[in-house]
Amino acid sequence: MQVQKDKMNENQLKNNEIKEENLQKEAPQSVDFIRSIIIEDLKTNKYGGRVATRFPPEPNGYLHIGHAKSICLNFGIAAEFGGTCNLRFDDTNPCKEEMEYVESIKEDVRWLGFGWENREYYASDYFDQLYEYAEQLIKDNKAYVDSLSADEIREHRGTLTEPGRESPYRNRPVEENLDLFRRMRAGKFKEGEHVLRAKIDMASANINLRDPTIYRIRKVAHHRTGDKWCIYPMYDFAHCLSDSIEGITHSICTLEFENNRPLYDWFLNELKVENHPQQIEFARLNLSYTVMSKRKLLELVEGNHVCGWDDPRMPTISGIRRRGYTPEAIRTFADRIGVAKANSVVDIVLLEHSLREDLNKRAPRRMAVLQLLKVVIDNYPEDKVEWLDAENNPEDPSAGTRQIPFSTVLYIEQEDFRENPPKKYFRLSPGREVRLKYAFYIKCVDVVKDAQTGKVLELHCTYDPETRGGWSSDGRMVKGTLHWVSAAHAVKAEVRLYDNLFTKPDPEDGGDFKQNLNPKSIEVLSDCLVESALANATTGSRYQFLRQGYFCVDPDSTKDGTLIFNRTVTLRDTWAKIEKAQKEDSHT
Ligand code: ATP
Ligand code: MG
């Protein structure tokens, strides 16, 4: 109980200071339903003006972008209303939980830009107190030890249309229950021999209230409490009480817990706790073309369908971080999708749109050639090198310029040359002139091909020295502008191109989601060339490769010194197109 008091006092002190300020704060123009509830509670002084939320992950896997929504919501609300948000590990199931997950969760929350000061809590810290609460329920004849098997309990539970049946052990005397429960704790029974159940109502229309299990025997060591316990509390019991102990005011969770709310309230009411938080449910985030459940993500990892939790194709926070996403883009995305009461699926292109918007503002531009085609500039002196000015970011003049080398042998992209150009193809073809970005106009004068296969091996071009910088003063027009690198200066790199992890918007469509994995979700190009300014690019740094997309240096780069880039996202913005079409529609 002391822990509880301390924590509440701590929060209270903090909150009193800001309470006044909150009450004077005007409500923002449009607030979601959760913020409306909080504003109302502040007005009525329901929790003494406090706002205390928590983010309560179970450390049984890595966090995903759905969790990011919950993190932004809980930490965001605390920040907006001058409250606090606790990081609480909901570690009540020792079978599936590990320290590795705890560490990754902390890293991810921090990376998203949120902090919890010293408020790092664990449900397992409360095991003693939770045990006391359980005994309290037994003494009040509100809980009993059931000795039915798991199967029998299931059979007795009934269905949505049929009431459940009471267990023959339901009316054990209080003393017998206490004795059995204490012996459960002392390790006197085998797993599954007994459980502790709340005595509520086997005929309730809400199945959650049909005498839910509160404690079960699990003879496994816990990653924090070791062998101290062989009985562990169930989620529904531990969660509401952990919230209460920490003095949480608004316990925000996802919709699937709506039917657990009466149970949440039942425990708190029966135990007459001092602090009774309000549970509020919102719709979880679902994204198209991916799955969003730790269980399924674990299946992908364990089945080697991906290379670990931080595979850049994964919707995990560690995966998208490695892929090159920015925390700012994710926070903007979370703001945009908002919170609602109805479940829906968000189009993944909206996430990508938020990312492009952010990277467009700050990613330095560079040139990289992914599929090489050699170009020899016949009229350029063989040992000459010119350094040309190139802007680092047209969106941000303060990013300055850099110098890029031009010389006699260059590489351009294979797809930027066509021997027989179709209509509207404005790039290079025999006899055609194009602009090399930041450099010169070049004209293709000869094509060298493999005699047997007919494959284009290299192009010969001439350049016009009068077009330095990529402009001509005589007003002649060139339609195509190509990116390129200088063969003598460019740096070798591997580039990993990613596509959606699944081929269907709803990967569950048609049964097993693993059947819908996209076999082309990764393509590795190992012989790419990037401009020399990238030679010392460090892990995690992000760039826009002109005309290609946004890329980020992969941590694998440090393994053998080869630069490896992950394509974060292409330049094409499907969402912007959808939006534009919608706007045009609404104008007609
Ligand atoms: P999963 O179903 O992916 O395994 P979970 O709900 O079991 O997730 P928890 O660790 O229990 O994962 O979740 C911590 C918090 O994150 C909970 O409050 C949960 O409601 C929230 N959360 C989980 N998934 C989503 C999601 N897709 N969108 C929004 N919030 C989510
Ligand atoms: Mg869960």
Coordinates of C-alpha atoms and ligand atoms in Angstrom, one line a residue:
M1 CA 0.0 0.0 0.0
Q2 CA 2.9 2.3 0.7
V3 CA 4.1 2.0 -2.9
Q4 CA 0.7 3.1 -4.0
K5 CA 0.6 6.1 -1.7
D6 CA 4.1 7.2 -2.7
K7 CA 3.3 7.0 -6.3
M8 CA 0.0 8.8 -6.0
N9 CA 1.5 11.6 -3.9
E10 CA 4.3 12.0 -6.4
N11 CA 1.9 12.4 -9.2
Q12 CA -0.4 14.5 -7.2
L13 CA 2.3 17.0 -6.3
K14 CA 3.3 17.3 -9.9
N15 CA -0.2 17.7 -11.1
N16 CA -1.3 20.3 -8.6
E17 CA 1.3 22.6 -10.0
I18 CA -0.2 22.4 -13.5
K19 CA -3.8 22.0 -12.5
E20 CA -4.7 25.7 -12.6
E21 CA -3.1 26.2 -15.9
N22 CA -5.1 23.2 -17.3
L23 CA -8.4 24.5 -16.2
Q24 CA -7.8 27.8 -17.9
K25 CA -6.7 26.1 -21.1
E26 CA -9.1 26.6 -23.9
A27 CA -10.3 23.3 -25.5
P28 CA -8.6 22.9 -28.9
Q29 CA -10.8 23.4 -31.9
S30 CA -11.6 19.8 -32.5
V31 CA -10.7 17.2 -30.0
D32 CA -11.2 13.5 -30.2
F33 CA -13.6 11.7 -27.9
I34 CA -10.9 10.7 -25.4
R35 CA -9.5 14.2 -25.0
S36 CA -13.1 15.4 -24.7
I37 CA -13.6 13.1 -21.7
I38 CA -10.4 14.3 -20.1
I39 CA -11.3 17.9 -20.6
E40 CA -14.7 17.2 -19.0
D41 CA -13.0 15.4 -16.1
L42 CA -10.7 18.3 -15.5
K43 CA -13.6 20.7 -15.4
T44 CA -15.5 18.6 -12.9
N45 CA -12.3 18.0 -10.9
K46 CA -13.0 14.2 -11.1
Y47 CA -9.4 13.1 -10.3
G48 CA -8.4 16.2 -8.4
G49 CA -7.3 17.7 -11.7
R50 CA -4.8 15.0 -12.4
V51 CA -4.2 13.3 -15.7
A52 CA -2.2 10.1 -15.5
T53 CA -2.0 7.6 -18.3
R54 CA 0.2 4.6 -19.0
F55 CA 1.4 2.6 -21.8
P56 CA 1.2 -1.1 -20.8
P57 CA 3.0 -3.4 -23.2
E58 CA 3.3 -7.1 -22.5
P59 CA 7.0 -7.9 -23.0
N60 CA 6.3 -10.9 -25.3
G61 CA 7.5 -9.4 -28.6
Y62 CA 8.7 -6.2 -30.3
L63 CA 6.4 -3.2 -30.6
H64 CA 4.7 -2.5 -33.9
I65 CA 3.3 0.6 -35.5
G66 CA -0.1 -0.1 -33.8
H67 CA 1.6 0.3 -30.5
A68 CA 3.1 3.5 -31.8
K69 CA -0.5 4.8 -32.1
S70 CA -1.1 3.9 -28.5
I71 CA 2.2 5.4 -27.3
C72 CA 1.5 8.7 -29.2
L73 CA -1.9 8.8 -27.6
N74 CA -1.0 8.0 -24.0
F75 CA 2.3 10.0 -23.9
G76 CA 0.8 12.7 -26.1
I77 CA -2.2 13.2 -23.8
A78 CA -0.1 13.3 -20.7
A79 CA 2.1 16.0 -22.3
E80 CA -0.8 18.1 -23.6
F81 CA -2.6 18.1 -20.3
G82 CA 0.4 18.5 -18.1
G83 CA 0.0 15.0 -16.7
T84 CA 2.2 11.9 -16.6
C85 CA 2.4 8.7 -18.6
N86 CA 3.9 5.6 -17.0
L87 CA 5.7 2.9 -18.9
R88 CA 4.4 -0.3 -17.4
F89 CA 5.4 -3.7 -18.4
D90 CA 2.5 -6.1 -18.1
D91 CA 4.6 -9.0 -17.2
T92 CA 2.2 -11.5 -15.7
N93 CA 2.8 -14.4 -18.1
P94 CA 6.3 -15.7 -17.4
C95 CA 6.1 -18.3 -20.2
K96 CA 6.3 -15.8 -23.1
E97 CA 8.2 -12.9 -21.7
E98 CA 11.8 -11.9 -21.9
M99 CA 14.2 -9.1 -21.0
E100 CA 15.2 -8.8 -24.7
Y101 CA 11.7 -7.6 -25.3
V102 CA 11.7 -5.2 -22.3
E103 CA 14.9 -3.6 -23.7
S104 CA 13.6 -3.3 -27.2
I105 CA 10.3 -1.7 -26.0
K106 CA 12.2 0.9 -24.0
E107 CA 14.4 1.7 -27.0
D108 CA 11.4 2.1 -29.3
V109 CA 9.4 4.3 -27.0
R110 CA 12.4 6.6 -26.5
W111 CA 13.1 6.6 -30.3
L112 CA 9.5 7.8 -30.9
G113 CA 10.4 10.8 -28.8
F114 CA 8.8 10.0 -25.4
G115 CA 10.2 9.6 -21.9
W116 CA 8.9 8.3 -18.7
E117 CA 11.5 9.7 -16.2
N118 CA 11.6 7.3 -13.3
R119 CA 8.1 5.9 -14.0
E120 CA 9.2 2.6 -15.3
Y121 CA 6.9 0.0 -13.6
Y122 CA 6.3 -3.7 -13.8
A123 CA 3.1 -5.5 -13.0
S124 CA 5.4 -8.0 -11.3
D125 CA 6.4 -5.3 -8.8
Y126 CA 2.9 -5.6 -7.5
F127 CA 2.7 -9.4 -7.2
D128 CA 2.8 -9.2 -3.3
Q129 CA 0.0 -6.7 -3.3
L130 CA -2.0 -8.4 -5.9
Y131 CA -1.8 -11.6 -3.8
E132 CA -3.1 -9.6 -0.9
Y133 CA -6.0 -8.4 -3.0
A134 CA -6.8 -11.9 -4.0
E135 CA -6.9 -13.1 -0.4
Q136 CA -9.1 -10.1 0.3
L137 CA -11.6 -11.3 -2.3
I138 CA -11.6 -14.8 -0.8
K139 CA -12.2 -13.5 2.6
D140 CA -15.1 -11.5 1.3
N141 CA -16.5 -14.6 -0.3
K142 CA -15.9 -13.0 -3.7
A143 CA -13.4 -15.6 -5.0
Y144 CA -13.0 -19.3 -4.7
V145 CA -10.6 -22.1 -5.6
D146 CA -11.9 -24.2 -8.4
S147 CA -10.6 -27.7 -8.9
L148 CA -12.2 -28.4 -12.3
S149 CA -9.8 -29.0 -15.1
A150 CA -9.2 -26.4 -17.7
D151 CA -11.4 -28.3 -20.2
E152 CA -14.2 -28.7 -17.6
I153 CA -14.1 -25.0 -16.8
R154 CA -14.4 -24.3 -20.5
E155 CA -17.4 -26.6 -20.8
H156 CA -19.1 -25.0 -17.8
R157 CA -18.6 -21.5 -19.3
G158 CA -21.6 -21.8 -21.7
T159 CA -21.8 -19.8 -24.9
L160 CA -23.0 -16.5 -26.1
T161 CA -26.5 -17.9 -26.2
E162 CA -26.4 -20.2 -23.3
P163 CA -25.7 -19.4 -19.7
G164 CA -22.8 -21.1 -17.9
R165 CA -23.1 -23.6 -15.2
E166 CA -21.7 -23.2 -11.7
S167 CA -18.7 -25.3 -10.7
P168 CA -19.4 -27.9 -7.9
Y169 CA -16.5 -26.2 -6.0
R170 CA -18.1 -22.7 -6.2
N171 CA -19.5 -22.8 -2.7
R172 CA -16.4 -23.9 -0.8
P173 CA -16.2 -22.3 2.6
V174 CA -14.0 -19.3 2.9
E175 CA -11.5 -21.0 5.2
E176 CA -11.1 -23.9 2.8
N177 CA -10.5 -21.5 -0.1
L178 CA -7.9 -19.6 1.8
D179 CA -6.1 -22.7 2.8
L180 CA -6.1 -24.1 -0.7
F181 CA -5.0 -20.7 -2.2
R182 CA -2.1 -20.5 0.3
R183 CA -1.0 -24.0 -0.6
M184 CA -1.3 -23.1 -4.3
R185 CA 1.2 -20.3 -3.5
A186 CA 3.4 -22.6 -1.5
G187 CA 3.8 -24.9 -4.5
K188 CA 1.8 -27.8 -3.1
F189 CA -0.1 -28.5 -6.3
K190 CA 0.6 -29.3 -9.9
E191 CA -0.1 -26.9 -12.7
G192 CA -3.8 -27.0 -13.6
E193 CA -4.9 -28.7 -10.4
H194 CA -6.6 -25.6 -9.1
V195 CA -7.3 -22.1 -10.1
L196 CA -8.6 -19.1 -8.2
R197 CA -11.8 -17.6 -9.7
A198 CA -13.8 -14.5 -9.0
K199 CA -17.3 -15.3 -7.8
I200 CA -19.5 -13.2 -10.0
D201 CA -22.3 -14.6 -12.1
M202 CA -22.2 -17.7 -14.3
A203 CA -25.4 -16.6 -16.0
S204 CA -24.1 -13.2 -17.0
A205 CA -24.7 -12.1 -20.6
N206 CA -21.1 -11.0 -20.5
I207 CA -19.0 -14.1 -20.6
N208 CA -16.1 -12.2 -19.0
L209 CA -18.2 -12.0 -15.8
R210 CA -18.8 -15.8 -15.6
D211 CA -16.4 -16.4 -12.8
P212 CA -13.2 -15.4 -14.6
T213 CA -9.9 -17.0 -13.4
I214 CA -7.8 -14.7 -11.4
Y215 CA -4.8 -16.9 -10.5
R216 CA -3.3 -20.0 -12.0
I217 CA -0.4 -22.2 -11.2
R218 CA 2.6 -21.9 -13.5
K219 CA 5.8 -23.6 -12.3
V220 CA 8.1 -21.4 -14.4
A221 CA 10.6 -18.8 -13.4
H222 CA 9.8 -15.2 -14.1
H223 CA 12.3 -12.9 -15.8
R224 CA 12.1 -10.6 -12.8
T225 CA 10.8 -12.4 -9.8
G226 CA 12.7 -15.6 -10.5
D227 CA 11.3 -18.6 -8.5
K228 CA 9.5 -16.5 -6.0
W229 CA 6.1 -17.3 -7.4
C230 CA 4.5 -20.4 -8.8
I231 CA 1.1 -18.8 -9.1
Y232 CA 0.6 -15.8 -11.4
P233 CA -2.3 -13.4 -11.7
M234 CA -4.4 -13.2 -14.9
Y235 CA -4.4 -10.1 -17.1
D236 CA -7.8 -8.8 -16.1
F237 CA -7.1 -8.9 -12.4
A238 CA -3.5 -7.5 -12.6
H239 CA -4.2 -4.8 -15.1
C240 CA -6.9 -2.8 -13.4
L241 CA -5.2 -3.1 -10.0
S242 CA -1.8 -2.0 -11.5
D243 CA -3.6 1.0 -12.9
S244 CA -5.2 1.7 -9.6
I245 CA -1.9 1.3 -7.6
E246 CA -0.2 3.7 -9.9
G247 CA -2.9 6.3 -9.6
I248 CA -3.8 6.2 -13.2
T249 CA -6.8 8.4 -14.1
H250 CA -7.6 7.3 -17.7
S251 CA -6.8 3.8 -18.7
I252 CA -6.8 3.9 -22.4
C253 CA -6.9 0.6 -24.3
T254 CA -8.1 -0.9 -27.5
L255 CA -11.7 -1.9 -28.4
E256 CA -11.3 -5.6 -27.8
F257 CA -11.3 -4.8 -24.1
E258 CA -14.7 -3.1 -24.1
N259 CA -16.4 -6.2 -22.8
N260 CA -13.7 -6.5 -20.1
R261 CA -14.6 -3.1 -18.7
P262 CA -17.4 -4.4 -16.4
L263 CA -14.8 -6.8 -15.0
Y264 CA -12.2 -4.0 -14.6
D265 CA -14.8 -2.1 -12.6
W266 CA -16.0 -5.1 -10.6
F267 CA -12.5 -5.8 -9.2
L268 CA -11.9 -2.2 -8.3
N269 CA -15.4 -1.9 -6.7
E270 CA -15.3 -5.1 -4.8
L271 CA -11.8 -4.3 -3.4
K272 CA -12.9 -0.8 -2.6
V273 CA -9.6 0.7 -3.8
E274 CA -8.8 4.3 -3.3
N275 CA -8.2 5.1 -6.9
H276 CA -10.6 3.9 -9.6
P277 CA -9.4 4.8 -13.1
Q278 CA -11.7 5.1 -16.0
Q279 CA -11.1 2.6 -18.8
I280 CA -11.6 4.1 -22.2
E281 CA -11.5 2.1 -25.4
F282 CA -10.5 3.2 -28.9
A283 CA -10.1 1.4 -32.2
R284 CA -6.8 -0.2 -32.8
L285 CA -4.7 0.6 -35.8
N286 CA -4.9 -1.8 -38.7
L287 CA -2.8 -1.1 -41.8
S288 CA -3.3 -2.6 -45.2
Y289 CA -0.7 -5.0 -46.6
T290 CA 0.6 -6.0 -43.2
V291 CA -0.2 -7.9 -40.1
M292 CA -0.3 -6.3 -36.7
S293 CA -0.2 -8.8 -33.9
K294 CA 2.9 -9.8 -32.0
R295 CA 1.9 -13.5 -32.3
K296 CA 1.8 -13.3 -36.0
L297 CA 5.0 -11.3 -36.2
L298 CA 6.7 -13.8 -34.0
E299 CA 5.5 -16.5 -36.4
L300 CA 7.2 -14.7 -39.3
V301 CA 10.4 -14.4 -37.3
E302 CA 10.5 -18.0 -36.1
G303 CA 9.5 -19.3 -39.5
N304 CA 12.4 -17.4 -41.1
H305 CA 10.0 -15.6 -43.4
V306 CA 11.8 -12.4 -42.5
C307 CA 15.3 -11.8 -41.0
G308 CA 14.4 -11.0 -37.4
W309 CA 12.1 -8.5 -35.7
D310 CA 14.0 -5.6 -37.2
D311 CA 13.7 -6.8 -40.8
P312 CA 13.0 -3.5 -42.7
R313 CA 9.9 -5.2 -44.1
M314 CA 8.3 -5.7 -40.7
P315 CA 5.7 -3.3 -39.3
T316 CA 7.7 -3.3 -36.0
I317 CA 9.1 0.0 -34.8
S318 CA 12.6 -1.5 -35.0
G319 CA 11.9 -2.7 -38.5
I320 CA 10.6 0.6 -39.8
R321 CA 13.4 2.5 -38.0
R322 CA 16.0 0.3 -39.7
R323 CA 14.1 0.9 -43.0
G324 CA 14.6 4.6 -42.5
Y325 CA 11.3 5.9 -41.1
T326 CA 11.6 9.0 -38.9
P327 CA 9.9 9.3 -35.5
E328 CA 8.4 12.6 -36.7
A329 CA 6.7 10.9 -39.6
I330 CA 5.2 8.3 -37.4
R331 CA 4.0 10.9 -34.9
T332 CA 2.4 12.9 -37.7
F333 CA 0.8 9.8 -39.1
A334 CA -0.6 9.0 -35.6
D335 CA -2.1 12.5 -35.4
R336 CA -3.6 12.2 -38.9
I337 CA -5.4 9.0 -38.3
G338 CA -6.7 10.2 -35.0
V339 CA -8.6 8.1 -32.6
A340 CA -12.1 6.7 -33.2
K341 CA -14.5 4.2 -31.7
A342 CA -15.0 2.2 -34.9
N343 CA -12.4 -0.3 -36.3
S344 CA -11.1 0.4 -39.7
V345 CA -8.1 -0.3 -41.9
V346 CA -5.8 2.5 -42.7
D347 CA -4.2 2.5 -46.2
I348 CA -0.5 2.0 -45.9
V349 CA 0.0 4.8 -48.5
L350 CA -1.0 7.3 -45.9
L351 CA 1.9 6.2 -43.7
E352 CA 4.2 6.5 -46.6
H353 CA 2.8 9.9 -47.5
S354 CA 3.7 11.2 -44.0
L355 CA 7.1 9.8 -44.4
R356 CA 7.8 11.4 -47.7
E357 CA 6.6 14.7 -46.5
D358 CA 9.1 14.6 -43.7
L359 CA 12.0 13.2 -45.6
N360 CA 11.4 15.7 -48.5
K361 CA 12.1 18.5 -46.0
R362 CA 15.3 17.1 -44.6
A363 CA 16.9 14.3 -46.5
P364 CA 20.0 15.4 -48.4
R365 CA 19.9 14.7 -52.1
R366 CA 22.5 12.4 -53.6
M367 CA 23.0 10.5 -56.9
A368 CA 23.1 6.8 -57.1
V369 CA 23.0 4.4 -60.1
L370 CA 21.3 1.1 -59.3
Q371 CA 21.5 -0.7 -62.6
L372 CA 24.6 0.4 -64.3
L373 CA 25.1 1.4 -68.0
K374 CA 28.5 2.7 -68.9
V375 CA 28.8 6.0 -70.8
V376 CA 32.0 7.2 -72.4
I377 CA 32.2 10.9 -73.2
D378 CA 34.3 10.8 -76.3
N379 CA 35.2 14.5 -76.4
Y380 CA 36.0 14.8 -72.7
P381 CA 39.8 14.8 -72.0
E382 CA 40.7 11.5 -70.5
D383 CA 42.5 12.6 -67.4
K384 CA 40.4 15.7 -66.7
V385 CA 38.1 15.9 -63.6
E386 CA 35.7 18.8 -63.0
W387 CA 34.0 19.5 -59.7
L388 CA 30.5 20.7 -60.2
D389 CA 28.2 22.4 -57.7
A390 CA 25.1 20.4 -56.6
E391 CA 22.5 21.6 -54.2
N392 CA 22.0 19.3 -51.1
N393 CA 18.3 20.0 -50.8
P394 CA 16.2 22.3 -53.0
E395 CA 13.6 22.3 -50.2
D396 CA 16.2 23.7 -47.7
P397 CA 18.7 26.2 -49.0
S398 CA 20.5 26.1 -45.6
A399 CA 21.6 22.6 -46.5
G400 CA 24.1 24.2 -48.9
T401 CA 25.8 22.6 -51.8
R402 CA 28.5 19.9 -52.4
Q403 CA 30.9 19.3 -55.2
I404 CA 30.5 16.3 -57.5
P405 CA 33.1 15.0 -59.9
F406 CA 32.6 14.8 -63.7
S407 CA 35.0 12.8 -65.8
T408 CA 35.2 10.8 -69.1
V409 CA 33.6 7.6 -68.0
L410 CA 30.2 7.8 -66.3
Y411 CA 27.4 5.4 -65.4
I412 CA 23.8 6.1 -65.9
E413 CA 20.7 3.9 -65.2
Q414 CA 20.0 1.2 -67.7
E415 CA 16.4 2.2 -67.9
D416 CA 17.4 5.7 -68.9
F417 CA 18.5 4.5 -72.4
R418 CA 16.3 2.9 -75.1
E419 CA 17.7 2.1 -78.5
N420 CA 14.2 2.4 -79.9
P421 CA 12.5 4.9 -77.8
P422 CA 8.7 4.7 -77.6
K423 CA 6.6 7.8 -77.8
K424 CA 7.0 10.2 -74.9
Y425 CA 10.2 8.6 -73.8
F426 CA 12.4 11.6 -73.3
R427 CA 15.5 10.0 -71.9
L428 CA 18.6 9.0 -73.8
S429 CA 18.5 7.2 -77.2
P430 CA 20.7 7.2 -80.3
G431 CA 21.1 10.8 -81.6
R432 CA 19.1 12.3 -78.7
E433 CA 20.4 14.9 -76.3
V434 CA 19.7 14.9 -72.6
R435 CA 20.9 16.8 -69.5
L436 CA 23.0 15.2 -66.9
K437 CA 21.9 16.7 -63.6
Y438 CA 24.2 19.5 -62.4
A439 CA 26.6 18.7 -65.3
F440 CA 26.3 19.0 -69.0
Y441 CA 24.1 18.1 -72.0
I442 CA 25.2 14.9 -73.6
K443 CA 24.3 13.4 -76.9
C444 CA 24.4 9.7 -77.7
V445 CA 26.6 9.0 -80.8
D446 CA 27.2 5.3 -80.6
V447 CA 25.9 2.1 -79.0
V448 CA 28.2 -0.8 -78.3
K449 CA 26.4 -4.1 -78.1
D450 CA 27.3 -7.7 -77.4
A451 CA 27.7 -9.4 -80.7
Q452 CA 25.9 -12.5 -79.6
T453 CA 23.2 -11.4 -77.3
G454 CA 22.6 -7.9 -78.6
K455 CA 22.8 -6.5 -75.1
V456 CA 23.8 -2.9 -74.8
L457 CA 27.2 -2.8 -73.2
E458 CA 28.1 0.8 -73.3
L459 CA 27.2 4.1 -74.9
H460 CA 29.4 6.7 -76.5
C461 CA 28.3 10.3 -76.1
T462 CA 29.6 13.8 -76.7
Y463 CA 29.2 16.6 -74.2
D464 CA 28.7 20.3 -74.9
P465 CA 31.1 22.3 -72.7
E466 CA 28.9 25.3 -73.0
T467 CA 26.2 23.7 -71.0
R468 CA 28.1 23.5 -67.7
G469 CA 25.7 23.2 -64.7
G470 CA 23.1 21.7 -67.0
W471 CA 21.9 24.8 -68.9
S472 CA 22.3 26.1 -72.3
S473 CA 22.3 29.8 -73.2
D474 CA 21.1 29.3 -76.8
G475 CA 17.6 28.3 -75.6
R476 CA 17.7 24.8 -77.0
M477 CA 15.5 22.4 -75.2
V478 CA 16.3 19.0 -73.7
K479 CA 13.4 17.1 -72.2
G480 CA 15.2 14.5 -70.2
T481 CA 17.4 15.0 -67.1
L482 CA 19.3 11.9 -65.9
H483 CA 21.2 11.1 -62.7
W484 CA 24.7 9.7 -63.1
V485 CA 28.0 9.0 -61.3
S486 CA 31.6 9.3 -62.3
A487 CA 33.1 5.8 -62.7
A488 CA 36.5 6.8 -61.2
H489 CA 35.0 8.4 -58.1
A490 CA 31.8 6.5 -57.3
V491 CA 31.6 4.2 -54.4
K492 CA 30.3 0.7 -54.6
A493 CA 27.1 -0.1 -52.7
E494 CA 24.5 -2.7 -52.2
V495 CA 20.9 -1.5 -52.4
R496 CA 18.0 -3.4 -50.9
L497 CA 14.6 -2.6 -52.4
Y498 CA 11.5 -3.4 -50.4
D499 CA 7.9 -3.9 -51.4
N500 CA 4.9 -4.7 -49.3
L501 CA 5.4 -7.8 -47.1
F502 CA 2.0 -9.2 -48.3
T503 CA 0.4 -9.3 -51.7
K504 CA -3.1 -8.7 -50.4
P505 CA -4.4 -5.6 -48.6
D506 CA -5.9 -7.9 -46.1
P507 CA -3.3 -10.7 -45.6
E508 CA -5.8 -12.8 -43.7
D509 CA -7.9 -12.9 -46.8
G510 CA -8.1 -16.6 -47.8
G511 CA -7.0 -18.1 -44.5
D512 CA -3.4 -18.4 -43.4
F513 CA -1.7 -15.0 -43.7
K514 CA 1.6 -16.7 -44.5
Q515 CA 0.1 -17.9 -47.8
N516 CA -0.1 -14.3 -48.9
L517 CA 3.5 -13.3 -48.3
N518 CA 4.9 -11.3 -51.2
P519 CA 7.8 -13.3 -52.7
K520 CA 9.1 -10.1 -54.2
S521 CA 9.1 -8.1 -50.9
I522 CA 12.9 -7.7 -51.2
E523 CA 15.2 -7.3 -54.1
V524 CA 18.9 -7.0 -53.5
L525 CA 21.1 -5.1 -56.0
S526 CA 24.7 -5.7 -55.1
D527 CA 26.5 -3.8 -57.8
C528 CA 25.3 -0.2 -57.5
L529 CA 27.4 2.9 -57.5
V530 CA 26.8 6.0 -55.4
E531 CA 28.4 9.4 -55.6
S532 CA 31.6 9.9 -53.7
A533 CA 30.0 12.2 -51.1
L534 CA 28.4 9.1 -49.7
A535 CA 31.7 7.3 -49.0
N536 CA 31.5 8.0 -45.3
A537 CA 27.7 7.8 -44.8
T538 CA 27.0 6.4 -41.3
T539 CA 24.5 3.8 -40.3
G540 CA 21.0 5.2 -40.1
S541 CA 21.6 8.3 -42.2
R542 CA 18.9 9.1 -44.7
Y543 CA 19.2 10.4 -48.3
Q544 CA 17.1 11.0 -51.3
F545 CA 18.6 9.4 -54.3
L546 CA 17.5 11.6 -57.2
R547 CA 14.6 10.1 -59.1
Q548 CA 14.7 6.9 -57.1
G549 CA 13.4 7.5 -53.6
Y550 CA 14.5 7.8 -50.0
F551 CA 17.3 5.5 -48.7
C552 CA 18.9 4.8 -45.4
V553 CA 22.2 3.2 -44.5
D554 CA 21.6 -0.3 -43.0
P555 CA 23.5 -1.4 -39.9
D556 CA 24.9 -4.4 -41.9
S557 CA 27.2 -1.8 -43.6
T558 CA 29.5 -2.0 -40.7
K559 CA 30.0 -5.8 -41.1
D560 CA 32.5 -5.8 -44.0
G561 CA 32.6 -2.1 -44.9
T562 CA 30.4 -2.3 -48.0
L563 CA 27.8 0.5 -48.0
I564 CA 24.3 -1.0 -47.8
F565 CA 21.3 1.1 -48.4
N566 CA 17.7 0.2 -47.6
R567 CA 15.1 1.8 -49.8
T568 CA 12.8 3.5 -47.3
V569 CA 10.1 4.5 -49.7
T570 CA 9.9 5.4 -53.4
L571 CA 9.2 8.9 -54.6
R572 CA 5.8 8.1 -56.1
D573 CA 3.2 9.3 -53.8
T574 CA 0.0 7.4 -54.3
W575 CA -1.7 9.1 -51.4
A576 CA -1.2 12.5 -52.8
K577 CA -2.8 11.3 -56.0
I578 CA -5.8 9.9 -54.1
E579 CA -6.2 13.1 -52.2
K580 CA -6.0 15.2 -55.4
A581 CA -8.6 13.0 -57.1
Q582 CA -10.9 13.3 -54.0
K583 CA -10.5 17.1 -54.1
E584 CA -11.3 17.3 -57.8
D585 CA -14.3 15.0 -57.2
S586 CA -15.7 17.3 -54.5
H587 CA -15.4 20.3 -56.8
T588 CA -17.4 18.8 -59.6
Ligands
ATP1 P1 -0.9 -7.6 -30.2 O1 -2.3 -7.9 -30.5 O2 -0.2 -7.0 -31.4 O3 -0.1 -8.8 -29.7 P2 -1.3 -6.6 -27.7 O4 -2.5 -5.8 -27.5 O5 -1.3 -8.0 -27.2 O6 -0.8 -6.5 -29.2 P3 0.1 -5.3 -25.7 O7 1.6 -5.4 -25.4 O8 -0.8 -5.9 -24.7 O9 -0.1 -5.9 -27.1 O10 -0.3 -3.8 -26.0 C1 0.1 -2.7 -25.3 C2 -0.8 -1.6 -25.6 O11 -0.8 -1.3 -27.0 C3 -2.2 -1.9 -25.2 O12 -2.9 -0.9 -24.6 C4 -2.9 -2.2 -26.6 O13 -4.3 -1.9 -26.5 C5 -2.1 -1.3 -27.5 N1 -2.2 -1.7 -28.9 C6 -1.8 -3.0 -29.3 N2 -2.0 -3.1 -30.6 C7 -2.5 -1.9 -31.0 C8 -2.9 -1.4 -32.3 N3 -2.9 -2.1 -33.4 N4 -3.4 -0.1 -32.4 C9 -3.4 0.6 -31.3 N5 -3.1 0.2 -30.0 C10 -2.6 -1.0 -29.9
MG2 MG -2.2 -8.0 -25.2

